[in-house]
Backbone as XML, in Angstrom:
<?xml version="1.0"?>
<chain id="A" units="angstrom">
  <residue number="1" name="MET">
    <atom name="N" x="218.840" y="-95.271" z="107.975"/>
    <atom name="CA" x="219.553" y="-95.238" z="107.083"/>
    <atom name="C" x="218.914" y="-94.154" z="105.835"/>
  </residue>
  <residue number="2" name="ALA">
    <atom name="N" x="218.549" y="-92.852" z="106.052"/>
    <atom name="CA" x="218.003" y="-91.699" z="105.474"/>
    <atom name="C" x="218.596" y="-91.606" z="104.482"/>
  </residue>
  <residue number="3" name="LEU">
    <atom name="N" x="218.148" y="-91.686" z="103.114"/>
    <atom name="CA" x="218.365" y="-91.121" z="101.972"/>
    <atom name="C" x="217.931" y="-89.450" z="101.156"/>
  </residue>
  <residue number="4" name="LEU">
    <atom name="N" x="218.672" y="-88.678" z="100.655"/>
    <atom name="CA" x="218.697" y="-87.680" z="99.353"/>
    <atom name="C" x="218.481" y="-88.040" z="98.001"/>
  </residue>
  <residue number="5" name="SER">
    <atom name="N" x="217.795" y="-87.596" z="97.563"/>
    <atom name="CA" x="217.535" y="-87.654" z="96.121"/>
    <atom name="C" x="218.851" y="-86.480" z="95.361"/>
  </residue>
  <residue number="6" name="VAL">
    <atom name="N" x="219.463" y="-87.084" z="94.596"/>
    <atom name="CA" x="220.594" y="-86.020" z="94.150"/>
    <atom name="C" x="220.859" y="-85.865" z="92.798"/>
  </residue>
  <residue number="7" name="THR">
    <atom name="N" x="221.292" y="-84.988" z="92.359"/>
    <atom name="CA" x="221.998" y="-85.506" z="90.658"/>
    <atom name="C" x="223.641" y="-85.086" z="90.983"/>
  </residue>
  <residue number="8" name="LYS">
    <atom name="N" x="224.187" y="-86.071" z="90.055"/>
    <atom name="CA" x="225.407" y="-85.918" z="89.860"/>
    <atom name="C" x="225.677" y="-84.435" z="88.707"/>
  </residue>
  <residue number="9" name="ASP">
    <atom name="N" x="225.295" y="-84.131" z="88.338"/>
    <atom name="CA" x="225.243" y="-83.054" z="86.859"/>
    <atom name="C" x="223.977" y="-81.860" z="87.612"/>
  </residue>
  <residue number="10" name="VAL">
    <atom name="N" x="224.144" y="-80.496" z="86.971"/>
    <atom name="CA" x="223.425" y="-79.647" z="87.226"/>
    <atom name="C" x="222.393" y="-79.858" z="86.602"/>
  </residue>
  <residue number="11" name="GLY">
    <atom name="N" x="221.890" y="-80.185" z="85.073"/>
    <atom name="CA" x="220.988" y="-80.336" z="84.253"/>
    <atom name="C" x="219.839" y="-81.580" z="84.544"/>
  </residue>
  <residue number="12" name="GLY">
    <atom name="N" x="220.655" y="-82.391" z="85.394"/>
    <atom name="CA" x="219.993" y="-83.980" z="85.722"/>
    <atom name="C" x="219.691" y="-85.006" z="84.810"/>
  </residue>
  <residue number="13" name="LYS">
    <atom name="N" x="221.058" y="-84.715" z="83.644"/>
    <atom name="CA" x="221.668" y="-85.821" z="82.617"/>
    <atom name="C" x="221.264" y="-86.902" z="83.103"/>
  </residue>
  <residue number="14" name="SER">
    <atom name="N" x="222.259" y="-86.913" z="84.218"/>
    <atom name="CA" x="222.714" y="-88.415" z="84.794"/>
    <atom name="C" x="221.491" y="-89.510" z="85.857"/>
  </residue>
  <residue number="15" name="GLY">
    <atom name="N" x="220.086" y="-88.829" z="85.668"/>
    <atom name="CA" x="219.602" y="-88.726" z="86.445"/>
    <atom name="C" x="219.674" y="-88.649" z="87.540"/>
  </residue>
  <residue number="16" name="ILE">
    <atom name="N" x="218.909" y="-90.151" z="88.701"/>
    <atom name="CA" x="218.844" y="-89.481" z="89.832"/>
    <atom name="C" x="220.319" y="-90.065" z="90.886"/>
  </residue>
  <residue number="17" name="THR">
    <atom name="N" x="220.374" y="-89.604" z="92.166"/>
    <atom name="CA" x="221.622" y="-90.749" z="92.394"/>
    <atom name="C" x="221.003" y="-90.428" z="94.738"/>
  </residue>
  <residue number="18" name="ASN">
    <atom name="N" x="220.956" y="-91.666" z="94.744"/>
    <atom name="CA" x="220.426" y="-91.263" z="96.459"/>
    <atom name="C" x="221.602" y="-91.299" z="97.672"/>
  </residue>
  <residue number="19" name="ILE">
    <atom name="N" x="221.836" y="-90.185" z="98.198"/>
    <atom name="CA" x="223.163" y="-90.602" z="99.194"/>
    <atom name="C" x="222.546" y="-90.125" z="100.132"/>
  </residue>
  <residue number="20" name="GLU">
    <atom name="N" x="223.186" y="-90.909" z="101.256"/>
    <atom name="CA" x="222.713" y="-90.601" z="102.887"/>
    <atom name="C" x="222.967" y="-89.528" z="103.216"/>
  </residue>
  <residue number="21" name="ILE">
    <atom name="N" x="222.153" y="-89.239" z="103.775"/>
    <atom name="CA" x="222.447" y="-87.926" z="104.309"/>
    <atom name="C" x="223.536" y="-87.521" z="105.474"/>
  </residue>
  <residue number="22" name="GLY">
    <atom name="N" x="223.624" y="-88.674" z="106.253"/>
    <atom name="CA" x="224.745" y="-88.772" z="107.447"/>
    <atom name="C" x="225.808" y="-88.429" z="106.881"/>
  </residue>
  <residue number="23" name="ASP">
    <atom name="N" x="225.881" y="-88.833" z="104.935"/>
    <atom name="CA" x="227.320" y="-88.003" z="104.605"/>
    <atom name="C" x="227.607" y="-87.068" z="104.098"/>
  </residue>
  <residue number="24" name="ILE">
    <atom name="N" x="226.520" y="-86.436" z="104.263"/>
    <atom name="CA" x="226.355" y="-84.675" z="103.599"/>
    <atom name="C" x="226.946" y="-84.155" z="104.713"/>
  </residue>
  <residue number="25" name="LEU">
    <atom name="N" x="228.149" y="-83.016" z="104.179"/>
    <atom name="CA" x="229.510" y="-82.085" z="104.860"/>
    <atom name="C" x="228.716" y="-80.939" z="105.503"/>
  </residue>
  <residue number="26" name="MET">
    <atom name="N" x="228.296" y="-80.460" z="103.991"/>
    <atom name="CA" x="227.376" y="-78.573" z="104.076"/>
    <atom name="C" x="227.057" y="-79.072" z="102.683"/>
  </residue>
  <residue number="27" name="LEU">
    <atom name="N" x="226.079" y="-78.389" z="102.822"/>
    <atom name="CA" x="225.219" y="-77.528" z="101.525"/>
    <atom name="C" x="225.329" y="-76.469" z="100.996"/>
  </residue>
  <residue number="28" name="SER">
    <atom name="N" x="225.489" y="-75.993" z="100.001"/>
    <atom name="CA" x="225.680" y="-74.697" z="99.765"/>
    <atom name="C" x="225.150" y="-74.024" z="98.503"/>
  </residue>
  <residue number="29" name="TYR">
    <atom name="N" x="224.471" y="-72.512" z="98.249"/>
    <atom name="CA" x="223.787" y="-72.187" z="96.748"/>
    <atom name="C" x="224.569" y="-71.382" z="95.743"/>
  </residue>
  <residue number="30" name="SER">
    <atom name="N" x="224.290" y="-72.220" z="95.003"/>
    <atom name="CA" x="224.883" y="-71.598" z="94.114"/>
    <atom name="C" x="223.897" y="-70.521" z="92.888"/>
  </residue>
  <residue number="31" name="LYS">
    <atom name="N" x="224.003" y="-69.192" z="92.564"/>
    <atom name="CA" x="223.212" y="-68.599" z="92.280"/>
    <atom name="C" x="223.519" y="-68.646" z="90.893"/>
  </residue>
  <residue number="32" name="SER">
    <atom name="N" x="224.782" y="-68.262" z="90.431"/>
    <atom name="CA" x="225.056" y="-68.870" z="89.135"/>
    <atom name="C" x="224.123" y="-70.092" z="88.487"/>
  </residue>
  <residue number="33" name="ILE">
    <atom name="N" x="223.874" y="-71.126" z="88.802"/>
    <atom name="CA" x="223.251" y="-72.540" z="88.642"/>
    <atom name="C" x="221.825" y="-71.994" z="89.279"/>
  </residue>
  <residue number="34" name="ASP">
    <atom name="N" x="221.542" y="-71.652" z="90.064"/>
    <atom name="CA" x="220.235" y="-71.777" z="90.751"/>
    <atom name="C" x="219.617" y="-73.240" z="91.301"/>
  </residue>
  <residue number="35" name="ARG">
    <atom name="N" x="220.917" y="-73.924" z="91.796"/>
    <atom name="CA" x="220.641" y="-74.996" z="92.614"/>
    <atom name="C" x="221.768" y="-75.300" z="94.083"/>
  </residue>
  <residue number="36" name="VAL">
    <atom name="N" x="220.960" y="-76.001" z="94.620"/>
    <atom name="CA" x="221.778" y="-76.356" z="96.042"/>
    <atom name="C" x="222.792" y="-77.211" z="95.553"/>
  </residue>
  <residue number="37" name="LEU">
    <atom name="N" x="224.390" y="-77.212" z="96.321"/>
    <atom name="CA" x="225.257" y="-77.957" z="95.940"/>
    <atom name="C" x="225.470" y="-78.845" z="97.435"/>
  </residue>
  <residue number="38" name="VAL">
    <atom name="N" x="225.222" y="-80.069" z="97.125"/>
    <atom name="CA" x="225.148" y="-80.988" z="98.022"/>
    <atom name="C" x="226.815" y="-81.864" z="98.398"/>
  </residue>
  <residue number="39" name="HIS">
    <atom name="N" x="227.413" y="-81.104" z="99.317"/>
    <atom name="CA" x="228.997" y="-81.540" z="99.456"/>
    <atom name="C" x="229.127" y="-83.026" z="100.500"/>
  </residue>
  <residue number="40" name="THR">
    <atom name="N" x="229.809" y="-83.981" z="99.932"/>
    <atom name="CA" x="230.546" y="-84.680" z="100.618"/>
    <atom name="C" x="231.960" y="-85.162" z="100.518"/>
  </residue>
  <residue number="41" name="ALA">
    <atom name="N" x="232.108" y="-86.389" z="101.318"/>
    <atom name="CA" x="233.610" y="-85.732" z="101.140"/>
    <atom name="C" x="234.297" y="-85.928" z="99.922"/>
  </residue>
  <residue number="42" name="GLU">
    <atom name="N" x="233.308" y="-86.609" z="99.101"/>
    <atom name="CA" x="233.908" y="-86.966" z="97.741"/>
    <atom name="C" x="233.691" y="-86.769" z="96.599"/>
  </residue>
  <residue number="43" name="ASN">
    <atom name="N" x="232.580" y="-86.099" z="97.208"/>
    <atom name="CA" x="231.481" y="-85.587" z="95.759"/>
    <atom name="C" x="230.641" y="-84.447" z="96.099"/>
  </residue>
  <residue number="44" name="ILE">
    <atom name="N" x="230.865" y="-83.939" z="94.650"/>
    <atom name="CA" x="229.269" y="-82.487" z="94.910"/>
    <atom name="C" x="227.872" y="-83.231" z="93.926"/>
  </residue>
  <residue number="45" name="TYR">
    <atom name="N" x="227.067" y="-82.818" z="94.860"/>
    <atom name="CA" x="225.815" y="-83.645" z="93.993"/>
    <atom name="C" x="225.290" y="-82.182" z="94.027"/>
  </residue>
  <residue number="46" name="TYR">
    <atom name="N" x="223.541" y="-81.926" z="92.638"/>
    <atom name="CA" x="222.854" y="-81.592" z="93.012"/>
    <atom name="C" x="221.463" y="-81.093" z="93.479"/>
  </residue>
  <residue number="47" name="THR">
    <atom name="N" x="220.553" y="-80.361" z="93.362"/>
    <atom name="CA" x="219.612" y="-80.578" z="93.739"/>
    <atom name="C" x="218.771" y="-78.859" z="93.677"/>
  </residue>
  <residue number="48" name="ILE">
    <atom name="N" x="217.407" y="-79.152" z="93.702"/>
    <atom name="CA" x="216.876" y="-77.761" z="93.427"/>
    <atom name="C" x="216.045" y="-77.151" z="95.089"/>
  </residue>
  <residue number="49" name="GLY">
    <atom name="N" x="215.270" y="-76.018" z="95.023"/>
    <atom name="CA" x="214.901" y="-75.306" z="96.050"/>
    <atom name="C" x="215.999" y="-74.670" z="96.631"/>
  </residue>
  <residue number="50" name="THR">
    <atom name="N" x="215.821" y="-74.028" z="98.017"/>
    <atom name="CA" x="216.185" y="-72.769" z="98.062"/>
    <atom name="C" x="217.533" y="-73.729" z="99.339"/>
  </residue>
  <residue number="51" name="LEU">
    <atom name="N" x="218.440" y="-72.751" z="100.193"/>
    <atom name="CA" x="219.219" y="-73.690" z="100.954"/>
    <atom name="C" x="217.983" y="-73.351" z="102.118"/>
  </residue>
  <residue number="52" name="THR">
    <atom name="N" x="216.957" y="-72.648" z="102.675"/>
    <atom name="CA" x="216.179" y="-72.398" z="103.766"/>
    <atom name="C" x="215.973" y="-73.597" z="103.914"/>
  </residue>
  <residue number="53" name="PHE">
    <atom name="N" x="215.011" y="-74.057" z="102.675"/>
    <atom name="CA" x="214.106" y="-75.451" z="102.519"/>
    <atom name="C" x="214.927" y="-76.446" z="103.058"/>
  </residue>
  <residue number="54" name="TRP">
    <atom name="N" x="216.068" y="-76.752" z="102.277"/>
    <atom name="CA" x="216.734" y="-77.650" z="102.529"/>
    <atom name="C" x="217.336" y="-77.693" z="104.363"/>
  </residue>
  <residue number="55" name="ASN">
    <atom name="N" x="217.649" y="-76.786" z="104.494"/>
    <atom name="CA" x="218.087" y="-76.426" z="106.341"/>
    <atom name="C" x="217.099" y="-76.880" z="106.976"/>
  </residue>
  <residue number="56" name="GLU">
    <atom name="N" x="215.908" y="-76.322" z="107.086"/>
    <atom name="CA" x="214.316" y="-76.841" z="107.903"/>
    <atom name="C" x="214.396" y="-78.479" z="107.758"/>
  </residue>
  <residue number="57" name="VAL">
    <atom name="N" x="214.325" y="-78.982" z="106.269"/>
    <atom name="CA" x="213.732" y="-80.249" z="106.073"/>
    <atom name="C" x="214.832" y="-81.291" z="107.036"/>
  </residue>
  <residue number="58" name="LEU">
    <atom name="N" x="216.165" y="-81.239" z="106.520"/>
    <atom name="CA" x="216.562" y="-82.202" z="107.360"/>
    <atom name="C" x="216.824" y="-81.713" z="108.716"/>
  </residue>
  <residue number="59" name="ASN">
    <atom name="N" x="217.144" y="-80.329" z="109.352"/>
    <atom name="CA" x="216.577" y="-80.498" z="110.678"/>
    <atom name="C" x="215.669" y="-81.249" z="111.325"/>
  </residue>
  <residue number="60" name="ASN">
    <atom name="N" x="214.459" y="-81.188" z="111.126"/>
    <atom name="CA" x="213.116" y="-81.259" z="111.352"/>
    <atom name="C" x="213.214" y="-83.170" z="111.436"/>
  </residue>
  <residue number="61" name="SER">
    <atom name="N" x="214.143" y="-83.709" z="110.419"/>
    <atom name="CA" x="214.426" y="-85.114" z="110.010"/>
    <atom name="C" x="215.102" y="-85.267" z="111.688"/>
  </residue>
  <residue number="62" name="GLY">
    <atom name="N" x="216.055" y="-84.756" z="111.846"/>
    <atom name="CA" x="216.945" y="-85.469" z="113.253"/>
    <atom name="C" x="217.772" y="-85.089" z="112.648"/>
  </residue>
  <residue number="63" name="HIS">
    <atom name="N" x="218.388" y="-84.247" z="111.530"/>
    <atom name="CA" x="219.728" y="-83.298" z="111.322"/>
    <atom name="C" x="219.958" y="-83.046" z="112.065"/>
  </residue>
  <residue number="64" name="ASN">
    <atom name="N" x="221.598" y="-81.991" z="111.974"/>
    <atom name="CA" x="221.954" y="-81.445" z="112.889"/>
    <atom name="C" x="222.549" y="-79.868" z="111.344"/>
  </residue>
  <residue number="65" name="PHE">
    <atom name="N" x="222.018" y="-79.441" z="110.625"/>
    <atom name="CA" x="222.472" y="-78.449" z="110.574"/>
    <atom name="C" x="221.924" y="-77.252" z="110.418"/>
  </residue>
  <residue number="66" name="SER">
    <atom name="N" x="223.115" y="-76.004" z="110.380"/>
    <atom name="CA" x="223.032" y="-74.395" z="110.803"/>
    <atom name="C" x="223.073" y="-73.718" z="109.639"/>
  </residue>
  <residue number="67" name="LEU">
    <atom name="N" x="222.353" y="-72.753" z="108.708"/>
    <atom name="CA" x="222.844" y="-71.939" z="108.424"/>
    <atom name="C" x="223.491" y="-70.921" z="108.805"/>
  </residue>
  <residue number="68" name="VAL">
    <atom name="N" x="224.840" y="-71.169" z="108.221"/>
    <atom name="CA" x="226.397" y="-70.098" z="108.971"/>
    <atom name="C" x="226.660" y="-68.683" z="108.279"/>
  </residue>
  <residue number="69" name="ASP">
    <atom name="N" x="225.857" y="-68.866" z="106.852"/>
    <atom name="CA" x="225.738" y="-67.594" z="105.951"/>
    <atom name="C" x="224.607" y="-67.615" z="105.422"/>
  </residue>
  <residue number="70" name="ARG">
    <atom name="N" x="224.598" y="-66.328" z="104.338"/>
    <atom name="CA" x="223.400" y="-66.598" z="103.036"/>
    <atom name="C" x="223.856" y="-68.014" z="101.841"/>
  </residue>
  <residue number="71" name="SER">
    <atom name="N" x="224.892" y="-68.251" z="101.627"/>
    <atom name="CA" x="224.924" y="-69.238" z="100.891"/>
    <atom name="C" x="225.413" y="-70.569" z="101.697"/>
  </residue>
  <residue number="72" name="ASN">
    <atom name="N" x="225.260" y="-71.171" z="103.127"/>
    <atom name="CA" x="226.104" y="-72.024" z="103.146"/>
    <atom name="C" x="225.100" y="-72.948" z="104.565"/>
  </residue>
  <residue number="73" name="SER">
    <atom name="N" x="224.915" y="-73.886" z="104.593"/>
    <atom name="CA" x="224.487" y="-74.750" z="105.666"/>
    <atom name="C" x="225.213" y="-75.678" z="106.257"/>
  </residue>
  <residue number="74" name="LEU">
    <atom name="N" x="225.512" y="-75.996" z="107.499"/>
    <atom name="CA" x="226.858" y="-76.666" z="107.762"/>
    <atom name="C" x="225.929" y="-77.815" z="108.369"/>
  </residue>
  <residue number="75" name="ASN">
    <atom name="N" x="226.995" y="-79.365" z="108.108"/>
    <atom name="CA" x="226.235" y="-80.368" z="109.497"/>
    <atom name="C" x="227.595" y="-80.308" z="110.005"/>
  </residue>
  <residue number="76" name="LEU">
    <atom name="N" x="226.844" y="-79.864" z="111.135"/>
    <atom name="CA" x="227.537" y="-79.622" z="112.185"/>
    <atom name="C" x="228.059" y="-80.863" z="113.004"/>
  </residue>
  <residue number="77" name="ASP">
    <atom name="N" x="227.713" y="-81.933" z="112.840"/>
    <atom name="CA" x="228.009" y="-83.461" z="113.202"/>
    <atom name="C" x="229.579" y="-83.788" z="112.522"/>
  </residue>
  <residue number="78" name="LYS">
    <atom name="N" x="229.155" y="-83.098" z="111.329"/>
    <atom name="CA" x="230.920" y="-83.354" z="110.907"/>
    <atom name="C" x="231.961" y="-82.385" z="110.812"/>
  </residue>
  <residue number="79" name="VAL">
    <atom name="N" x="231.770" y="-81.320" z="111.403"/>
    <atom name="CA" x="232.636" y="-80.361" z="111.746"/>
    <atom name="C" x="234.249" y="-81.305" z="112.182"/>
  </residue>
  <residue number="80" name="VAL">
    <atom name="N" x="234.919" y="-80.682" z="112.385"/>
    <atom name="CA" x="235.900" y="-81.503" z="113.661"/>
    <atom name="C" x="237.273" y="-80.792" z="113.722"/>
  </residue>
  <residue number="81" name="VAL">
    <atom name="N" x="237.170" y="-79.632" z="112.790"/>
    <atom name="CA" x="238.193" y="-78.709" z="113.068"/>
    <atom name="C" x="237.471" y="-76.913" z="112.733"/>
  </residue>
  <residue number="82" name="LEU">
    <atom name="N" x="237.987" y="-76.209" z="114.235"/>
    <atom name="CA" x="237.209" y="-74.923" z="113.959"/>
    <atom name="C" x="238.263" y="-73.651" z="113.724"/>
  </residue>
  <residue number="83" name="ASP">
    <atom name="N" x="238.668" y="-72.792" z="112.649"/>
    <atom name="CA" x="239.374" y="-71.811" z="112.909"/>
    <atom name="C" x="238.497" y="-70.508" z="112.900"/>
  </residue>
  <residue number="84" name="PRO">
    <atom name="N" x="238.779" y="-70.255" z="114.455"/>
    <atom name="CA" x="238.122" y="-68.816" z="114.600"/>
    <atom name="C" x="238.311" y="-67.424" z="114.158"/>
  </residue>
  <residue number="85" name="THR">
    <atom name="N" x="239.778" y="-67.596" z="113.702"/>
    <atom name="CA" x="240.401" y="-66.776" z="112.861"/>
    <atom name="C" x="239.934" y="-65.964" z="111.468"/>
  </residue>
  <residue number="86" name="PHE">
    <atom name="N" x="240.166" y="-67.105" z="110.961"/>
    <atom name="CA" x="239.257" y="-67.051" z="109.264"/>
    <atom name="C" x="237.688" y="-67.213" z="109.099"/>
  </residue>
  <residue number="87" name="LYS">
    <atom name="N" x="236.944" y="-67.708" z="110.554"/>
    <atom name="CA" x="235.948" y="-68.580" z="110.270"/>
    <atom name="C" x="235.612" y="-69.504" z="109.502"/>
  </residue>
  <residue number="88" name="VAL">
    <atom name="N" x="236.168" y="-70.391" z="109.872"/>
    <atom name="CA" x="236.347" y="-71.335" z="109.150"/>
    <atom name="C" x="235.882" y="-73.066" z="109.452"/>
  </residue>
  <residue number="89" name="ALA">
    <atom name="N" x="235.044" y="-73.651" z="109.206"/>
    <atom name="CA" x="234.642" y="-75.233" z="109.685"/>
    <atom name="C" x="235.591" y="-76.098" z="108.730"/>
  </residue>
  <residue number="90" name="TYR">
    <atom name="N" x="236.410" y="-77.013" z="109.131"/>
    <atom name="CA" x="236.975" y="-78.374" z="108.206"/>
    <atom name="C" x="236.188" y="-78.956" z="108.453"/>
  </residue>
  <residue number="91" name="PHE">
    <atom name="N" x="236.662" y="-80.649" z="107.859"/>
    <atom name="CA" x="235.984" y="-81.760" z="107.984"/>
    <atom name="C" x="236.461" y="-82.803" z="108.323"/>
  </residue>
  <residue number="92" name="GLU">
    <atom name="N" x="238.005" y="-82.663" z="108.568"/>
    <atom name="CA" x="239.281" y="-83.723" z="108.787"/>
    <atom name="C" x="240.044" y="-82.795" z="109.807"/>
  </residue>
  <residue number="93" name="SER">
    <atom name="N" x="240.899" y="-83.570" z="109.994"/>
    <atom name="CA" x="242.082" y="-82.786" z="111.165"/>
    <atom name="C" x="242.953" y="-82.669" z="110.605"/>
  </residue>
  <residue number="94" name="ASN">
    <atom name="N" x="243.546" y="-83.304" z="109.188"/>
    <atom name="CA" x="244.991" y="-83.256" z="108.391"/>
    <atom name="C" x="244.229" y="-82.266" z="107.769"/>
  </residue>
  <residue number="95" name="ILE">
    <atom name="N" x="244.481" y="-81.121" z="107.976"/>
    <atom name="CA" x="243.990" y="-79.655" z="107.323"/>
    <atom name="C" x="245.278" y="-79.577" z="105.927"/>
  </residue>
  <residue number="96" name="THR">
    <atom name="N" x="245.067" y="-79.321" z="104.603"/>
    <atom name="CA" x="245.410" y="-79.806" z="103.580"/>
    <atom name="C" x="245.183" y="-78.157" z="102.419"/>
  </residue>
  <residue number="97" name="PRO">
    <atom name="N" x="245.642" y="-78.009" z="101.281"/>
    <atom name="CA" x="244.900" y="-76.972" z="100.726"/>
    <atom name="C" x="243.873" y="-77.371" z="100.049"/>
  </residue>
  <residue number="98" name="LYS">
    <atom name="N" x="243.293" y="-79.052" z="99.899"/>
    <atom name="CA" x="242.195" y="-79.684" z="99.439"/>
    <atom name="C" x="241.435" y="-79.965" z="100.166"/>
  </residue>
  <residue number="99" name="SER">
    <atom name="N" x="241.647" y="-79.472" z="101.102"/>
    <atom name="CA" x="240.243" y="-79.801" z="102.658"/>
    <atom name="C" x="239.223" y="-79.286" z="101.961"/>
  </residue>
  <residue number="100" name="LYS">
    <atom name="N" x="238.300" y="-79.548" z="102.161"/>
    <atom name="CA" x="237.037" y="-79.236" z="101.942"/>
    <atom name="C" x="236.959" y="-78.463" z="103.398"/>
  </residue>
  <residue number="101" name="ARG">
    <atom name="N" x="236.032" y="-77.293" z="103.068"/>
    <atom name="CA" x="235.826" y="-76.544" z="104.121"/>
    <atom name="C" x="234.431" y="-75.449" z="104.062"/>
  </residue>
  <residue number="102" name="CYS">
    <atom name="N" x="233.761" y="-74.626" z="105.001"/>
    <atom name="CA" x="232.919" y="-74.594" z="104.923"/>
    <atom name="C" x="233.053" y="-72.921" z="105.318"/>
  </residue>
  <residue number="103" name="ILE">
    <atom name="N" x="233.021" y="-71.729" z="105.133"/>
    <atom name="CA" x="232.963" y="-70.298" z="105.596"/>
    <atom name="C" x="231.680" y="-70.091" z="106.716"/>
  </residue>
  <residue number="104" name="ILE">
    <atom name="N" x="231.624" y="-69.722" z="107.148"/>
    <atom name="CA" x="231.263" y="-68.709" z="108.283"/>
    <atom name="C" x="231.150" y="-67.717" z="108.541"/>
  </residue>
  <residue number="105" name="ALA">
    <atom name="N" x="230.227" y="-67.227" z="108.522"/>
    <atom name="CA" x="230.359" y="-65.480" z="108.787"/>
    <atom name="C" x="230.366" y="-65.364" z="110.218"/>
  </residue>
  <residue number="106" name="GLY">
    <atom name="N" x="230.884" y="-64.164" z="110.169"/>
    <atom name="CA" x="231.610" y="-63.571" z="111.530"/>
    <atom name="C" x="230.232" y="-63.415" z="112.360"/>
  </residue>
  <residue number="107" name="TYR">
    <atom name="N" x="229.277" y="-62.029" z="112.047"/>
    <atom name="CA" x="228.446" y="-62.282" z="112.951"/>
    <atom name="C" x="227.675" y="-63.249" z="113.260"/>
  </residue>
  <residue number="108" name="ARG">
    <atom name="N" x="227.644" y="-64.877" z="112.688"/>
    <atom name="CA" x="226.878" y="-66.104" z="113.349"/>
    <atom name="C" x="228.318" y="-66.799" z="114.240"/>
  </residue>
  <residue number="109" name="PHE">
    <atom name="N" x="229.345" y="-66.997" z="114.136"/>
    <atom name="CA" x="230.727" y="-67.088" z="114.271"/>
    <atom name="C" x="230.561" y="-67.900" z="115.885"/>
  </residue>
  <residue number="110" name="ASN">
    <atom name="N" x="230.096" y="-66.920" z="116.699"/>
    <atom name="CA" x="230.113" y="-67.907" z="118.335"/>
    <atom name="C" x="228.835" y="-68.584" z="118.497"/>
  </residue>
  <residue number="111" name="GLU">
    <atom name="N" x="227.919" y="-68.376" z="117.556"/>
    <atom name="CA" x="226.204" y="-69.193" z="117.802"/>
    <atom name="C" x="227.304" y="-70.514" z="117.485"/>
  </residue>
  <residue number="112" name="VAL">
    <atom name="N" x="227.438" y="-70.305" z="116.128"/>
    <atom name="CA" x="228.246" y="-72.069" z="115.548"/>
    <atom name="C" x="228.998" y="-72.484" z="116.311"/>
  </residue>
  <residue number="113" name="LYS">
    <atom name="N" x="229.913" y="-71.768" z="117.004"/>
    <atom name="CA" x="230.513" y="-72.571" z="117.496"/>
    <atom name="C" x="230.216" y="-73.033" z="119.134"/>
  </residue>
  <residue number="114" name="LYS">
    <atom name="N" x="228.983" y="-72.111" z="119.880"/>
    <atom name="CA" x="228.488" y="-73.040" z="120.715"/>
    <atom name="C" x="227.764" y="-73.806" z="120.402"/>
  </residue>
  <residue number="115" name="SER">
    <atom name="N" x="227.299" y="-74.349" z="119.005"/>
    <atom name="CA" x="225.648" y="-74.894" z="118.705"/>
    <atom name="C" x="227.355" y="-76.028" z="118.817"/>
  </residue>
  <residue number="116" name="LEU">
    <atom name="N" x="227.895" y="-76.017" z="117.933"/>
    <atom name="CA" x="229.125" y="-77.094" z="118.389"/>
    <atom name="C" x="230.119" y="-77.654" z="119.048"/>
  </residue>
  <residue number="117" name="ASN">
    <atom name="N" x="230.109" y="-77.650" z="120.235"/>
    <atom name="CA" x="230.844" y="-77.517" z="121.460"/>
    <atom name="C" x="229.755" y="-78.003" z="122.392"/>
  </residue>
  <residue number="118" name="LEU">
    <atom name="N" x="228.180" y="-77.874" z="121.842"/>
    <atom name="CA" x="227.189" y="-78.529" z="122.595"/>
    <atom name="C" x="227.315" y="-79.979" z="121.961"/>
  </residue>
  <residue number="119" name="ILE">
    <atom name="N" x="227.131" y="-80.757" z="120.492"/>
    <atom name="CA" x="227.315" y="-81.386" z="120.068"/>
    <atom name="C" x="228.433" y="-82.023" z="120.564"/>
  </residue>
  <residue number="120" name="ASN">
    <atom name="N" x="229.735" y="-81.559" z="120.369"/>
    <atom name="CA" x="230.612" y="-82.085" z="120.541"/>
    <atom name="C" x="231.960" y="-81.325" z="121.174"/>
  </residue>
  <residue number="121" name="PRO">
    <atom name="N" x="232.183" y="-81.153" z="122.335"/>
    <atom name="CA" x="233.018" y="-80.496" z="122.969"/>
    <atom name="C" x="234.638" y="-80.313" z="122.957"/>
  </residue>
  <residue number="122" name="ARG">
    <atom name="N" x="235.037" y="-81.837" z="122.510"/>
    <atom name="CA" x="236.087" y="-81.814" z="122.112"/>
    <atom name="C" x="236.576" y="-81.188" z="120.540"/>
  </residue>
  <residue number="123" name="ILE">
    <atom name="N" x="236.054" y="-80.577" z="120.010"/>
    <atom name="CA" x="235.837" y="-79.618" z="118.503"/>
    <atom name="C" x="237.334" y="-79.114" z="118.813"/>
  </residue>
  <residue number="124" name="SER">
    <atom name="N" x="238.211" y="-79.719" z="118.193"/>
    <atom name="CA" x="240.089" y="-78.704" z="117.996"/>
    <atom name="C" x="239.420" y="-77.584" z="117.357"/>
  </residue>
  <residue number="125" name="ILE">
    <atom name="N" x="239.933" y="-76.636" z="118.106"/>
    <atom name="CA" x="240.234" y="-75.023" z="117.709"/>
    <atom name="C" x="241.658" y="-74.828" z="117.310"/>
  </residue>
  <residue number="126" name="GLN">
    <atom name="N" x="241.095" y="-74.555" z="116.518"/>
    <atom name="CA" x="243.116" y="-73.981" z="115.898"/>
    <atom name="C" x="242.962" y="-72.432" z="114.896"/>
  </residue>
  <residue number="127" name="GLU">
    <atom name="N" x="243.529" y="-71.708" z="115.751"/>
    <atom name="CA" x="243.867" y="-70.191" z="114.806"/>
    <atom name="C" x="244.740" y="-70.245" z="113.357"/>
  </residue>
  <residue number="128" name="GLY">
    <atom name="N" x="244.260" y="-69.200" z="112.731"/>
    <atom name="CA" x="244.932" y="-69.317" z="111.296"/>
    <atom name="C" x="244.943" y="-70.214" z="110.448"/>
  </residue>
  <residue number="129" name="LEU">
    <atom name="N" x="244.432" y="-71.084" z="109.858"/>
    <atom name="CA" x="244.828" y="-72.271" z="109.452"/>
    <atom name="C" x="245.258" y="-71.663" z="107.812"/>
  </residue>
</chain>
């Protein structure tokens, strides 16, 4: 079990919390707060550094993350549904307006789809969610 040290708030006032890397759905970078946001199914946590750095570190630690646009790194192992119309990855099969999602840049979509098919050939492709 590999852990990542993060904070529950932007300023770090809550101290350090350790989360399992396997629970991470995606990482996103917020320029307005200059933080990397670490998304799990239930929460959003914060860390410092660059998205490229964390993508590289996690991949070199045996995980499958992919920079899918300038602001998002997707945990390929967690994707359940892929929407080719809107270029979005979902982390659950029952999609609702509150479902967490990760936007994929159009020019990277086919590369991401190919990687996902290698990891999970039965991934659900659903148009226009």
